Coordinates of C-alpha atoms and ligand atoms in Angstrom, one line a residue:
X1 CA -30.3 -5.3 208.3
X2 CA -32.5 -5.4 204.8
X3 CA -35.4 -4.5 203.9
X4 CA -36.8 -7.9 203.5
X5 CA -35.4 -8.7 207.4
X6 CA -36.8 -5.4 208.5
X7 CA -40.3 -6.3 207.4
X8 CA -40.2 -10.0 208.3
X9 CA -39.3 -8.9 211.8
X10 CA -41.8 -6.2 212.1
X11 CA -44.2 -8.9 210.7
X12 CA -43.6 -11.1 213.6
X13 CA -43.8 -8.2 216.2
X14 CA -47.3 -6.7 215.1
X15 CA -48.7 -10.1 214.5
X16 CA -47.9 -12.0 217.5
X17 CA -49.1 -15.7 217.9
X18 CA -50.1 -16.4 214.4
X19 CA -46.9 -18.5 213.3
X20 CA -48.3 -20.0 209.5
X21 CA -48.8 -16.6 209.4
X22 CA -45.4 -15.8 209.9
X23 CA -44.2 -18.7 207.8
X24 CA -46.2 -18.1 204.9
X25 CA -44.4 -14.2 204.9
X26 CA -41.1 -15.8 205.8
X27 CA -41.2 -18.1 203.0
X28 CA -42.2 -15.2 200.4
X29 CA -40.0 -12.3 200.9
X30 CA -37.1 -14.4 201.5
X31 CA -37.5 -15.6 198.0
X32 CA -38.2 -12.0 196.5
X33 CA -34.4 -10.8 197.8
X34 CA -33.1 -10.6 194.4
X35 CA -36.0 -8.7 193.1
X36 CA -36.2 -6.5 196.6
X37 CA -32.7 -5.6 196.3
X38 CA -33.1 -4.9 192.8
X39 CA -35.3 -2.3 193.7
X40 CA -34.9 -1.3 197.2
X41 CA -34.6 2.4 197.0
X42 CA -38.1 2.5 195.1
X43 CA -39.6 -0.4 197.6
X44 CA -38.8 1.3 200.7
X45 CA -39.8 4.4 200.0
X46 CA -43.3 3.5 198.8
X47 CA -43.4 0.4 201.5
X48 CA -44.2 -1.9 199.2
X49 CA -43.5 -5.0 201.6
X50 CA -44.9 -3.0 204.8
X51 CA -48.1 -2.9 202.5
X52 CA -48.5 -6.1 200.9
X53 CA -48.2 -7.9 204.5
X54 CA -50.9 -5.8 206.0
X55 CA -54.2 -6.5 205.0
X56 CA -56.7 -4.2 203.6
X57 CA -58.9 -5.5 206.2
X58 CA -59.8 -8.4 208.5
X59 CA -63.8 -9.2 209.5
X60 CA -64.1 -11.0 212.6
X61 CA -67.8 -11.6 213.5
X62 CA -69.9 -13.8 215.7
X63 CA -71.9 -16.5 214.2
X64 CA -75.1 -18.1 216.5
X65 CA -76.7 -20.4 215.4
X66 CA -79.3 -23.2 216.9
X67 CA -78.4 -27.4 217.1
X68 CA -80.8 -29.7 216.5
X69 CA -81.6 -30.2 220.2
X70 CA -82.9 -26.8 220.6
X71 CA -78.9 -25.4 221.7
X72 CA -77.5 -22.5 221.0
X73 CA -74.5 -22.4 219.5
X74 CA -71.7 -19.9 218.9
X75 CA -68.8 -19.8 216.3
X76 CA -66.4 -17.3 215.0
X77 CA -66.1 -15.9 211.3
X78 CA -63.2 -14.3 209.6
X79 CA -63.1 -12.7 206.4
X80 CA -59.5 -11.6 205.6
X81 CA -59.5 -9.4 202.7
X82 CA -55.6 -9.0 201.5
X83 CA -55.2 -7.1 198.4
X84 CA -57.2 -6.7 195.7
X85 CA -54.5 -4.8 193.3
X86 CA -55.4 -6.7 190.1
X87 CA -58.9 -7.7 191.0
X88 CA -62.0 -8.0 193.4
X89 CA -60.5 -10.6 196.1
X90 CA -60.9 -14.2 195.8
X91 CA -60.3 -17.3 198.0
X92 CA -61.9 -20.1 199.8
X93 CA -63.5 -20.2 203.0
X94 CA -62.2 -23.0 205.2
X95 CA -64.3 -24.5 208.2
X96 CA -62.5 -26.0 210.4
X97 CA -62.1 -26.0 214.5
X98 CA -58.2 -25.7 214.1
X99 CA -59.5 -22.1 212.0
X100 CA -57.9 -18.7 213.5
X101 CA -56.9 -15.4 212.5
X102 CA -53.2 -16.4 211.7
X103 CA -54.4 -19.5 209.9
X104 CA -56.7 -17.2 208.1
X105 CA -54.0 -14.7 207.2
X106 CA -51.8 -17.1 206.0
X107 CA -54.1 -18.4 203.3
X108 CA -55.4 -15.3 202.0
X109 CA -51.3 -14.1 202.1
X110 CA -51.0 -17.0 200.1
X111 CA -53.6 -16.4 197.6
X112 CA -52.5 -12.8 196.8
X113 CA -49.1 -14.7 194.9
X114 CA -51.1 -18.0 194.2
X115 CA -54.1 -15.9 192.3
X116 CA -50.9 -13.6 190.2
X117 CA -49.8 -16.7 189.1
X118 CA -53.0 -17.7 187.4
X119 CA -52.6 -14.5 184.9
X120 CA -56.5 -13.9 185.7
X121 CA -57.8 -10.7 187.5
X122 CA -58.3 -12.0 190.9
X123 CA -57.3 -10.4 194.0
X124 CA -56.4 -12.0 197.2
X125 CA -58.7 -13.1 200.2
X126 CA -59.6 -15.5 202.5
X127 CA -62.2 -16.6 205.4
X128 CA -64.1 -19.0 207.6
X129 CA -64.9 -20.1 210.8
X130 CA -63.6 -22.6 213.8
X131 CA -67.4 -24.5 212.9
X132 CA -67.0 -27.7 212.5
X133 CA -69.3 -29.3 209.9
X134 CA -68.6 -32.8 210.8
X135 CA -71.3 -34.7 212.8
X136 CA -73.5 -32.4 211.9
X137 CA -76.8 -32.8 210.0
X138 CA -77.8 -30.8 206.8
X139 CA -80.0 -29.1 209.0
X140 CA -77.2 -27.3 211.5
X141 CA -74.8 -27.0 208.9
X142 CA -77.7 -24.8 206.9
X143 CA -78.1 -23.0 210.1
X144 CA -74.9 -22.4 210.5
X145 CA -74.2 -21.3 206.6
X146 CA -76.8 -18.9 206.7
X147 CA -75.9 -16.8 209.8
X148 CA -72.5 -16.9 208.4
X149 CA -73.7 -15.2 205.9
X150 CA -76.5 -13.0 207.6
X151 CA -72.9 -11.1 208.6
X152 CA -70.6 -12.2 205.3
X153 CA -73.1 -10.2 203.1
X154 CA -72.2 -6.8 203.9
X155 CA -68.7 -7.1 203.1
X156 CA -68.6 -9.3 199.8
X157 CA -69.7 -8.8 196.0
X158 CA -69.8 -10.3 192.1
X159 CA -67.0 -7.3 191.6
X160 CA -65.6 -6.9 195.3
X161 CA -65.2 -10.4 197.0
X162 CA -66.2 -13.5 196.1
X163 CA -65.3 -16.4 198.4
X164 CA -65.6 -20.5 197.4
X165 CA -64.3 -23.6 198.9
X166 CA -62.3 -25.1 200.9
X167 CA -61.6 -27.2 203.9
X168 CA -65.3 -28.3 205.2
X169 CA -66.7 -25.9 202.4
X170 CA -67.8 -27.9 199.3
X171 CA -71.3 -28.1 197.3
X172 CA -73.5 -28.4 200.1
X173 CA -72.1 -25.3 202.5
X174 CA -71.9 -22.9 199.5
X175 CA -75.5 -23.6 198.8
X176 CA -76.5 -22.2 201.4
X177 CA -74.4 -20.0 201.3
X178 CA -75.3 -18.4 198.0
X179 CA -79.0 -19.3 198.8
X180 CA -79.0 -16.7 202.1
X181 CA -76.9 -13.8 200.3
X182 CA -79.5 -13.9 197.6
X183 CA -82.7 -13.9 200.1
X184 CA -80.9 -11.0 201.9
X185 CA -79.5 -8.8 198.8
X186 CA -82.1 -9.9 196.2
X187 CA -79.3 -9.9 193.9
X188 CA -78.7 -13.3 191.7
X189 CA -74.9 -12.5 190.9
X190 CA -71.8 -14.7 190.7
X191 CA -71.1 -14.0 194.5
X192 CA -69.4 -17.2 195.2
X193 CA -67.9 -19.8 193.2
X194 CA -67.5 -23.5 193.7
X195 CA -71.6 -23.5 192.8
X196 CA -74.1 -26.2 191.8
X197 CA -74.2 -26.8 188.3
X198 CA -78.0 -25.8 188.4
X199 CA -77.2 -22.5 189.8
X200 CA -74.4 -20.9 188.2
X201 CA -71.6 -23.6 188.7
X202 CA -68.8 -24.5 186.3
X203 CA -68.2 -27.5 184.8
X204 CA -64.8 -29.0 186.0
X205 CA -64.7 -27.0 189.7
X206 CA -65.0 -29.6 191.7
X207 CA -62.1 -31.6 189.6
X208 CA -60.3 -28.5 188.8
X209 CA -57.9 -28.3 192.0
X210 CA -57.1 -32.4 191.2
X211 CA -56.9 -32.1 188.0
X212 CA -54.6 -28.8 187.9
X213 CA -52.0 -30.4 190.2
X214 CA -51.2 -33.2 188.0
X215 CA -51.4 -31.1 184.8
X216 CA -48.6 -28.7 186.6
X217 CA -46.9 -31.8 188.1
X218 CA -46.6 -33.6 184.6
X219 CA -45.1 -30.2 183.0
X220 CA -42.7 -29.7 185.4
X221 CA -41.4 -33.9 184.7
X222 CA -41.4 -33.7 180.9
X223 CA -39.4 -30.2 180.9
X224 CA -37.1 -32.4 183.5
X225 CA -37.3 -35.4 181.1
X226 CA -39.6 -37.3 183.8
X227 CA -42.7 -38.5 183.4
X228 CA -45.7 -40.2 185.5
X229 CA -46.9 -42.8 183.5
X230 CA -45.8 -45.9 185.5
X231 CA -44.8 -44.2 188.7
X232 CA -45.8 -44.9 191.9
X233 CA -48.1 -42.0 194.3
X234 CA -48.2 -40.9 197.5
X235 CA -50.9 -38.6 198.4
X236 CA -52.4 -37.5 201.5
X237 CA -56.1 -36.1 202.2
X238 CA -59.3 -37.9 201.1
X239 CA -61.2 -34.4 200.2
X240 CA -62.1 -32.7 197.2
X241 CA -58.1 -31.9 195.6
X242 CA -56.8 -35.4 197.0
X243 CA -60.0 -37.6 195.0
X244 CA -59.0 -35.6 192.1
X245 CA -56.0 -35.6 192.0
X246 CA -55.8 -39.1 192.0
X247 CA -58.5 -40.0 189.3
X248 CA -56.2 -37.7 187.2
X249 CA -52.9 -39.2 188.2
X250 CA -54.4 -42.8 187.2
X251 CA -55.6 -41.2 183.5
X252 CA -52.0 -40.4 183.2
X253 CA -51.0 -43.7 183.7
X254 CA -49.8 -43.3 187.8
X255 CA -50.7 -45.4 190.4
X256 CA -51.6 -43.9 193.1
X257 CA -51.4 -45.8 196.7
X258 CA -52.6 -43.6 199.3
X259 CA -54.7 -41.4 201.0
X260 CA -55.5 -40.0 204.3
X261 CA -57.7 -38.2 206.9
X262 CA -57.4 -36.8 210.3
X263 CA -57.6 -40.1 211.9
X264 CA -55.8 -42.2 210.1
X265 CA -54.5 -43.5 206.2
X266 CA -55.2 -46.1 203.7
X267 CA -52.3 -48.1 201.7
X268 CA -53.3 -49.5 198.7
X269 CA -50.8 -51.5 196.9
X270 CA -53.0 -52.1 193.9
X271 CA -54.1 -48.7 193.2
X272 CA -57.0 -46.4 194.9
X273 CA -60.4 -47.4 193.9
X274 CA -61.7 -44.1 193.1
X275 CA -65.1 -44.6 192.5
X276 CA -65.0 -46.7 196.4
X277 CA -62.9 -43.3 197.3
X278 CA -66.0 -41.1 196.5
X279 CA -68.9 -43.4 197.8
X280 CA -67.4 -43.5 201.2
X281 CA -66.0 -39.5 201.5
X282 CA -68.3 -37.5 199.2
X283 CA -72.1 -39.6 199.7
X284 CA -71.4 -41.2 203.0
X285 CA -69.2 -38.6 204.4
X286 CA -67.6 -41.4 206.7
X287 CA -64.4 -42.5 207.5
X288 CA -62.0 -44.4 205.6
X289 CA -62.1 -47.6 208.1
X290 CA -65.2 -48.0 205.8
X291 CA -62.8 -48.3 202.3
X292 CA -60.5 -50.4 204.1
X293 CA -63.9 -52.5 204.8
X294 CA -64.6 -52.7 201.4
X295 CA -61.5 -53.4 199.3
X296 CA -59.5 -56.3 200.2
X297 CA -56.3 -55.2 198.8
X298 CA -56.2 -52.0 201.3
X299 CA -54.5 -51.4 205.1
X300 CA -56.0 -49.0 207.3
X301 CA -53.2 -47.9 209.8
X302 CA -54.0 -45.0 212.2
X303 CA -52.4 -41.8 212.4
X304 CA -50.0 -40.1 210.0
X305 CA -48.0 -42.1 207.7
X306 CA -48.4 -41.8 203.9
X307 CA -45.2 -40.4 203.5
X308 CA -43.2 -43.8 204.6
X309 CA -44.7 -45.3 201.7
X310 CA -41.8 -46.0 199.1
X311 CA -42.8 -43.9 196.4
X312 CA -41.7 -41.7 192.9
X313 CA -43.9 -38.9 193.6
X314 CA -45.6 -37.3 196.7
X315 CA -48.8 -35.2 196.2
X316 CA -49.5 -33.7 200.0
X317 CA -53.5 -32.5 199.6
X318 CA -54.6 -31.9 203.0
X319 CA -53.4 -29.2 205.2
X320 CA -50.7 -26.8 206.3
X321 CA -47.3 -28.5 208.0
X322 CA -48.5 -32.0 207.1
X323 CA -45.1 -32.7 205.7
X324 CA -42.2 -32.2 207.9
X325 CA -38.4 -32.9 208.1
X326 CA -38.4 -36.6 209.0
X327 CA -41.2 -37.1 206.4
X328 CA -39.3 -36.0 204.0
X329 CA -35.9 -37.5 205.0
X330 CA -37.8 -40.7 204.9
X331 CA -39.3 -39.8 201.0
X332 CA -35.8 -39.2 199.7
X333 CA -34.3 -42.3 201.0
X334 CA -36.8 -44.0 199.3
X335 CA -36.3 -42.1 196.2
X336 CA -39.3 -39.9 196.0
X337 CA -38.4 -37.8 192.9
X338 CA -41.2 -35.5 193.2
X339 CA -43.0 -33.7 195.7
X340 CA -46.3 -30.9 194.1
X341 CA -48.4 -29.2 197.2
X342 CA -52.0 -29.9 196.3
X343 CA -52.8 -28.4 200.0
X344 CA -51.2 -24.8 201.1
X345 CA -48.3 -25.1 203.0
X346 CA -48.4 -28.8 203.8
X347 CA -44.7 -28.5 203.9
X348 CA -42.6 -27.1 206.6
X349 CA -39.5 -24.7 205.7
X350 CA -37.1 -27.3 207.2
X351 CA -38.9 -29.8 205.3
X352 CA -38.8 -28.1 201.2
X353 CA -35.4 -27.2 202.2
X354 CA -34.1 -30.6 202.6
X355 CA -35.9 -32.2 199.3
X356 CA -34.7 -28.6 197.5
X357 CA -31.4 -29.5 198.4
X358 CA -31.8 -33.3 197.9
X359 CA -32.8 -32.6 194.2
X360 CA -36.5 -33.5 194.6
X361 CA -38.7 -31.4 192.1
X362 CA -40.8 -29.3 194.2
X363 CA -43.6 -27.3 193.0
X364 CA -45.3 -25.1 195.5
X365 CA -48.6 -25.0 196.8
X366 CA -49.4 -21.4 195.3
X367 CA -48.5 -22.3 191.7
X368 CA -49.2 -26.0 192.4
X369 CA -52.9 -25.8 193.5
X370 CA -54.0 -22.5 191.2
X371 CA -55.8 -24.6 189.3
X372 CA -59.3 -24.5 191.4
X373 CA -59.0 -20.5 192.4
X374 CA -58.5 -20.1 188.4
X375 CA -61.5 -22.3 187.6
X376 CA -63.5 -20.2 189.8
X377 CA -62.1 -17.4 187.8
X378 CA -63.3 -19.2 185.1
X379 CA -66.7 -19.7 186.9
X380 CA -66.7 -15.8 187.6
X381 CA -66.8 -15.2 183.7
X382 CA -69.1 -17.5 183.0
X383 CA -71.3 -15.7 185.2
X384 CA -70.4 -12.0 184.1
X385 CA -71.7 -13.3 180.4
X386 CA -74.3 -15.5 181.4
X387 CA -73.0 -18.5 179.2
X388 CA -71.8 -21.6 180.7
X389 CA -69.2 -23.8 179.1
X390 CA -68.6 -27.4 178.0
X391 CA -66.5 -29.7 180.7
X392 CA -64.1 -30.0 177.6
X393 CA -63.4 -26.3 177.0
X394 CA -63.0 -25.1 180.8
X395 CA -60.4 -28.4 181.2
X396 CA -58.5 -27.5 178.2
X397 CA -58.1 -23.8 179.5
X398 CA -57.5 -25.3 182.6
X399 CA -54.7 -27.4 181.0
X400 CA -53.2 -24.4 179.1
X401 CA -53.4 -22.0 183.1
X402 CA -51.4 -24.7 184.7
X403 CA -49.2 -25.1 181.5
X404 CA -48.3 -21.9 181.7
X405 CA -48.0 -21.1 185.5
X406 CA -45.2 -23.8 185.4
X407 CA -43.4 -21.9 182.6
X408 CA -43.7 -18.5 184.2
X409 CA -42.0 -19.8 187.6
X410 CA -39.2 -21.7 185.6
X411 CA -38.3 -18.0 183.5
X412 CA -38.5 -16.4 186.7
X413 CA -36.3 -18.8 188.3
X414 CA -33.9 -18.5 185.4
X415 CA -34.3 -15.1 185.2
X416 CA -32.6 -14.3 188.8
X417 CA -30.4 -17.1 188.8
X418 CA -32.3 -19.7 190.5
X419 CA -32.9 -21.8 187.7
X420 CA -35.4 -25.2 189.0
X421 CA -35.7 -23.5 192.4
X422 CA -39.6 -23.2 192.0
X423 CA -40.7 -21.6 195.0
X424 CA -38.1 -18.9 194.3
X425 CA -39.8 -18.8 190.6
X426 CA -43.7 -19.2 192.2
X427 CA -42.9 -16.1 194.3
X428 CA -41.3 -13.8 192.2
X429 CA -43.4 -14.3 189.1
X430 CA -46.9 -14.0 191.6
X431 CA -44.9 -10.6 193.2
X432 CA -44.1 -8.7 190.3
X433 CA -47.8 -8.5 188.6
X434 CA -49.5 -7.3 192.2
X435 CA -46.3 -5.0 192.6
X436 CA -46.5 -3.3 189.5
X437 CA -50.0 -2.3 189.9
X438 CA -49.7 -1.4 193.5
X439 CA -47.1 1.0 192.7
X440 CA -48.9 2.2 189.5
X441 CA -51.9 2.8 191.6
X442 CA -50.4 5.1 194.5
X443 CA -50.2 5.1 197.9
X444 CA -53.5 3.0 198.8
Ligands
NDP501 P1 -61.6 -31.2 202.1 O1 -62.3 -30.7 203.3 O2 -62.4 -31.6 200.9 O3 -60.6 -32.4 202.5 C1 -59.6 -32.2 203.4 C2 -58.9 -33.5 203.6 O4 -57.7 -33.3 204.4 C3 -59.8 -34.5 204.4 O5 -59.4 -35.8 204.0 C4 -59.4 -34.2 205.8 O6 -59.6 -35.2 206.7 C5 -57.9 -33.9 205.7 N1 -57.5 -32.9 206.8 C6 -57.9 -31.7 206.9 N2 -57.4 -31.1 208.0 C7 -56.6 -32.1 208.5 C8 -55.7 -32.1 209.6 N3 -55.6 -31.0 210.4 N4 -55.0 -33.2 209.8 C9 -55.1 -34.3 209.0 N5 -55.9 -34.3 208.0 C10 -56.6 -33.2 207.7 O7 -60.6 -30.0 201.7 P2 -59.9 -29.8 200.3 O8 -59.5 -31.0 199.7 O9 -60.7 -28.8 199.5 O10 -58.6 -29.0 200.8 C11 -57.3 -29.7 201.0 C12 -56.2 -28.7 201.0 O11 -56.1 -28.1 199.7 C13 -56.3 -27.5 201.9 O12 -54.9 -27.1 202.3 C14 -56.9 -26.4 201.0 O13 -56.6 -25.1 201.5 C15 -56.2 -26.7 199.7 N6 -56.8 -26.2 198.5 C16 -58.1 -26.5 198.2 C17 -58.6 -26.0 197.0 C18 -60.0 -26.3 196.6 O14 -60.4 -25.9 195.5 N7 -60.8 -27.1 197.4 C19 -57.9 -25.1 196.1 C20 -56.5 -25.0 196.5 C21 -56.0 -25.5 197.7 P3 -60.9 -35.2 207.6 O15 -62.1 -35.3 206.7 O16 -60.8 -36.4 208.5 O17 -60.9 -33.9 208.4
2IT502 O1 -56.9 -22.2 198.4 C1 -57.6 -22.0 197.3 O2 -57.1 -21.6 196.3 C2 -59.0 -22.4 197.4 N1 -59.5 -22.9 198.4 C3 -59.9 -22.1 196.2 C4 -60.3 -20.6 196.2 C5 -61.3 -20.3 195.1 O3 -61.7 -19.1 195.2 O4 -61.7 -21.1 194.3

């Protein structure tokens, strides 16, 4: 058997019931056989893949915390720090009751490639809790934020961890966050990213997942002779990298149809209202029955859907596995061209197989949705000089990350053979960075 076998196999056996785990690892090292075998003699005997699927360490704490009838309530935190080899580690904190080790591990696996790609010096982390913020007033979610953090503290730092958004973590959780950490540590540092413009935020964060996606997406047409003015959207989600990605994809001239939530999805045949989109997800916080109440040209259907819209292009920016085989049988019959993973992981193995193979363009999660971990990079420097920047010069560095990222995956794609296989590309130009100062650093 191979190396890259060996270790997926031993992956699966020491981390038993965590399967996105396993996928996310699966999906990785199968793509890094031409660089593994390459250099297998040297891999092996320094365990290079052993190591990078281990984590430094994972934090598991309890977090109590009192509802607004006087109950005591009880959730569970993770911290998963994964490998900080070119920098202090880095990655959201998602809250969520689906949220477990595996799904935790995943991510922060994810990250360590995804936060490569970016060229900046981040590391690779991730964290959270099974909380789930929604229902609950600004009150219990405080309460909640800061006894996550009356345990997070110890463990994270300006120049050792710094965590930010991500599912159920936006503007309102991380200022609580950052509000605790600096009441416990009496440090004002750039801790956490994601941050309130008043306090240390950057301009373009909360667009810059969005915004990225289409700025990789439209790279990845043009050098394909493609482009998006005029084409038709699917995307899924209704959060913070589906809203912004859409109000980019209509300033490049796309139109934009859908969106979703966990209950059920809006088509829109004249376009999203994006400005409607906002009001009823990011003020009202309520479902999107209530867009469907306000805009006469929309259908609210329940349950999963989006992806038997006829469409050009397919953005999935909700969650892991939200894309599967007969979604995207059903895309490529109705001549979906595209398909860029604003979320991480939304599509299954089976699932990118099939459009690979089909000829869709496919640009993975961890190159596609770098842009908000490298605006938080962004953020971090900001902070470390104690300047802030214009919206204008963070977008256009923004603009020139995601540029970039896109060619780097396409040389490394060439460069082994697998030229327009982009996960192939995404994973062997995120690998070789960490790799190269893992092995320069020793046995660690
Ligand atoms: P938000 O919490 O802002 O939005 C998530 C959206 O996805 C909501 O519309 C939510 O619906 C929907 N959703 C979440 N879980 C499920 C589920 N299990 N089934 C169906 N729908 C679901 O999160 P973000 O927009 O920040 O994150 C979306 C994805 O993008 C995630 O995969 C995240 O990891 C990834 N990502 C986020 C980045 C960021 O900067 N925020 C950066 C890079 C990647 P509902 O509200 O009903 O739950
Ligand atoms: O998945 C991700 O890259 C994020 N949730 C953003 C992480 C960050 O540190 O900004």
């Amino acid at each position: 058997m191979g190396y890259v076998d060996e270790v997926i196999e031993r992956v699966i056996a020491k981390n038993p019931g965590e399967p996105e785990f396993h996928q996310a690892v699966k999906e990785v090292l199968e793509s890094l056989r031409p660089v593994v075998e390459a250099n297998e003699a040297l891999y092996r005997r320094e365990a290079l893949l052993e190591r990078i699927t281990e984590p430094d360490r994972q934090i598991k704490f309890r977090v109590p915390w009192v509802d607004d009838k006087g109950q005591v309530q009880v959730n569970t935190g993770y911290r998963v720090q994964f490998n900080n080899a070119i920098g202090p580690y880095k990655g959201g904190l998602r809250l969520h009751p689906s949220v477990n080790v595996g799904i935790i591990k995943f991510l922060g696996f994810e990250q360590i490639f995804k936060n490569s790609l970016t060229s900046l010096p981040i590391g690779g982390g991730k964290g959270g809790s099974d909380f789930d913020p929604k229902g609950k007033s600004d009150r219990e979610v405080m309460a909640f934020c800061q006894s996550f953090m009356n345990e997070l503290y110890k463990y994270i730092g300006a120049d050792e961890d710094v965590p930010a958004g991500d599912i159920g973590t936006g503007a309102r959780e991380i200022g609580y966050m950052f509000g605790q950490y600096k009441k416990i540590r009496g440090v004002y540092e750039g801790v956490l990213t994601g941050k309130g413009l008043s306090y240390g935020g950057s301009l373009a964060r909360t667009e810059a997942t969005g915004y990225g996606l289409l700025y990789l997406t439209e790279e990845m047409l043009k050098c394909n002779g493609k482009d998006i003015a005029g084409k038709t959207i699917a995307v899924s989600g209704a959060g913070n990298v589906a809203i912004y990605a859409i109000q980019k994809a209509q300033q490049l001239g796309g139109k934009p149809v859908t969106c979703s939530d966990s209950t059920g999805w809006i088509y829109d045949p004249e376009g999203i209202d994006v400005a409607l989109l906002k009001e009823v997800k990011e003020v009202k916080r309520a479902r999107l029955t209530e867009y469907a109440a306000a805009r006469p040209s929309a259908v609210y259907h329940e349950g999963k859907g989006v992806w038997t819209v006829k469409c050009d292009i397919a953005l999935p920016c909700a969650t892991q596995n939200e894309l599967d085989l007969d979604d995207a049988k059903a895309l490529v019959a109705n001549g979906c061209f595209a398909v860029a993973e604003g979320a991480n992981m939304p599509t299954t193995l089976e699932a990118t197989k099939y459009l690979q193979e089909n000829k869709v363009l496919f640009a993975p999660g961890k190159a596609a949705n770098a842009g908000g971990v490298a605006t938080s990079a962004l953020e971090m420097s900001q902070n470390s000089e104690r300047l802030s920047w214009s919206f204008e010069e963070v977008d256009a560095k923004l603009k020139g990350i995601m540029v970039n990222i896109f060619h780097n995956l396409d040389d490394a794609a060439k460069k082994y053979g697998h030229e327009g296989d982009y996960v192939v590309g995404a994973n062997i130009a995120g690998f070789e960075k960490v790799a190269t100062a893992m092995l320069a650093q020793g046995v660690c």
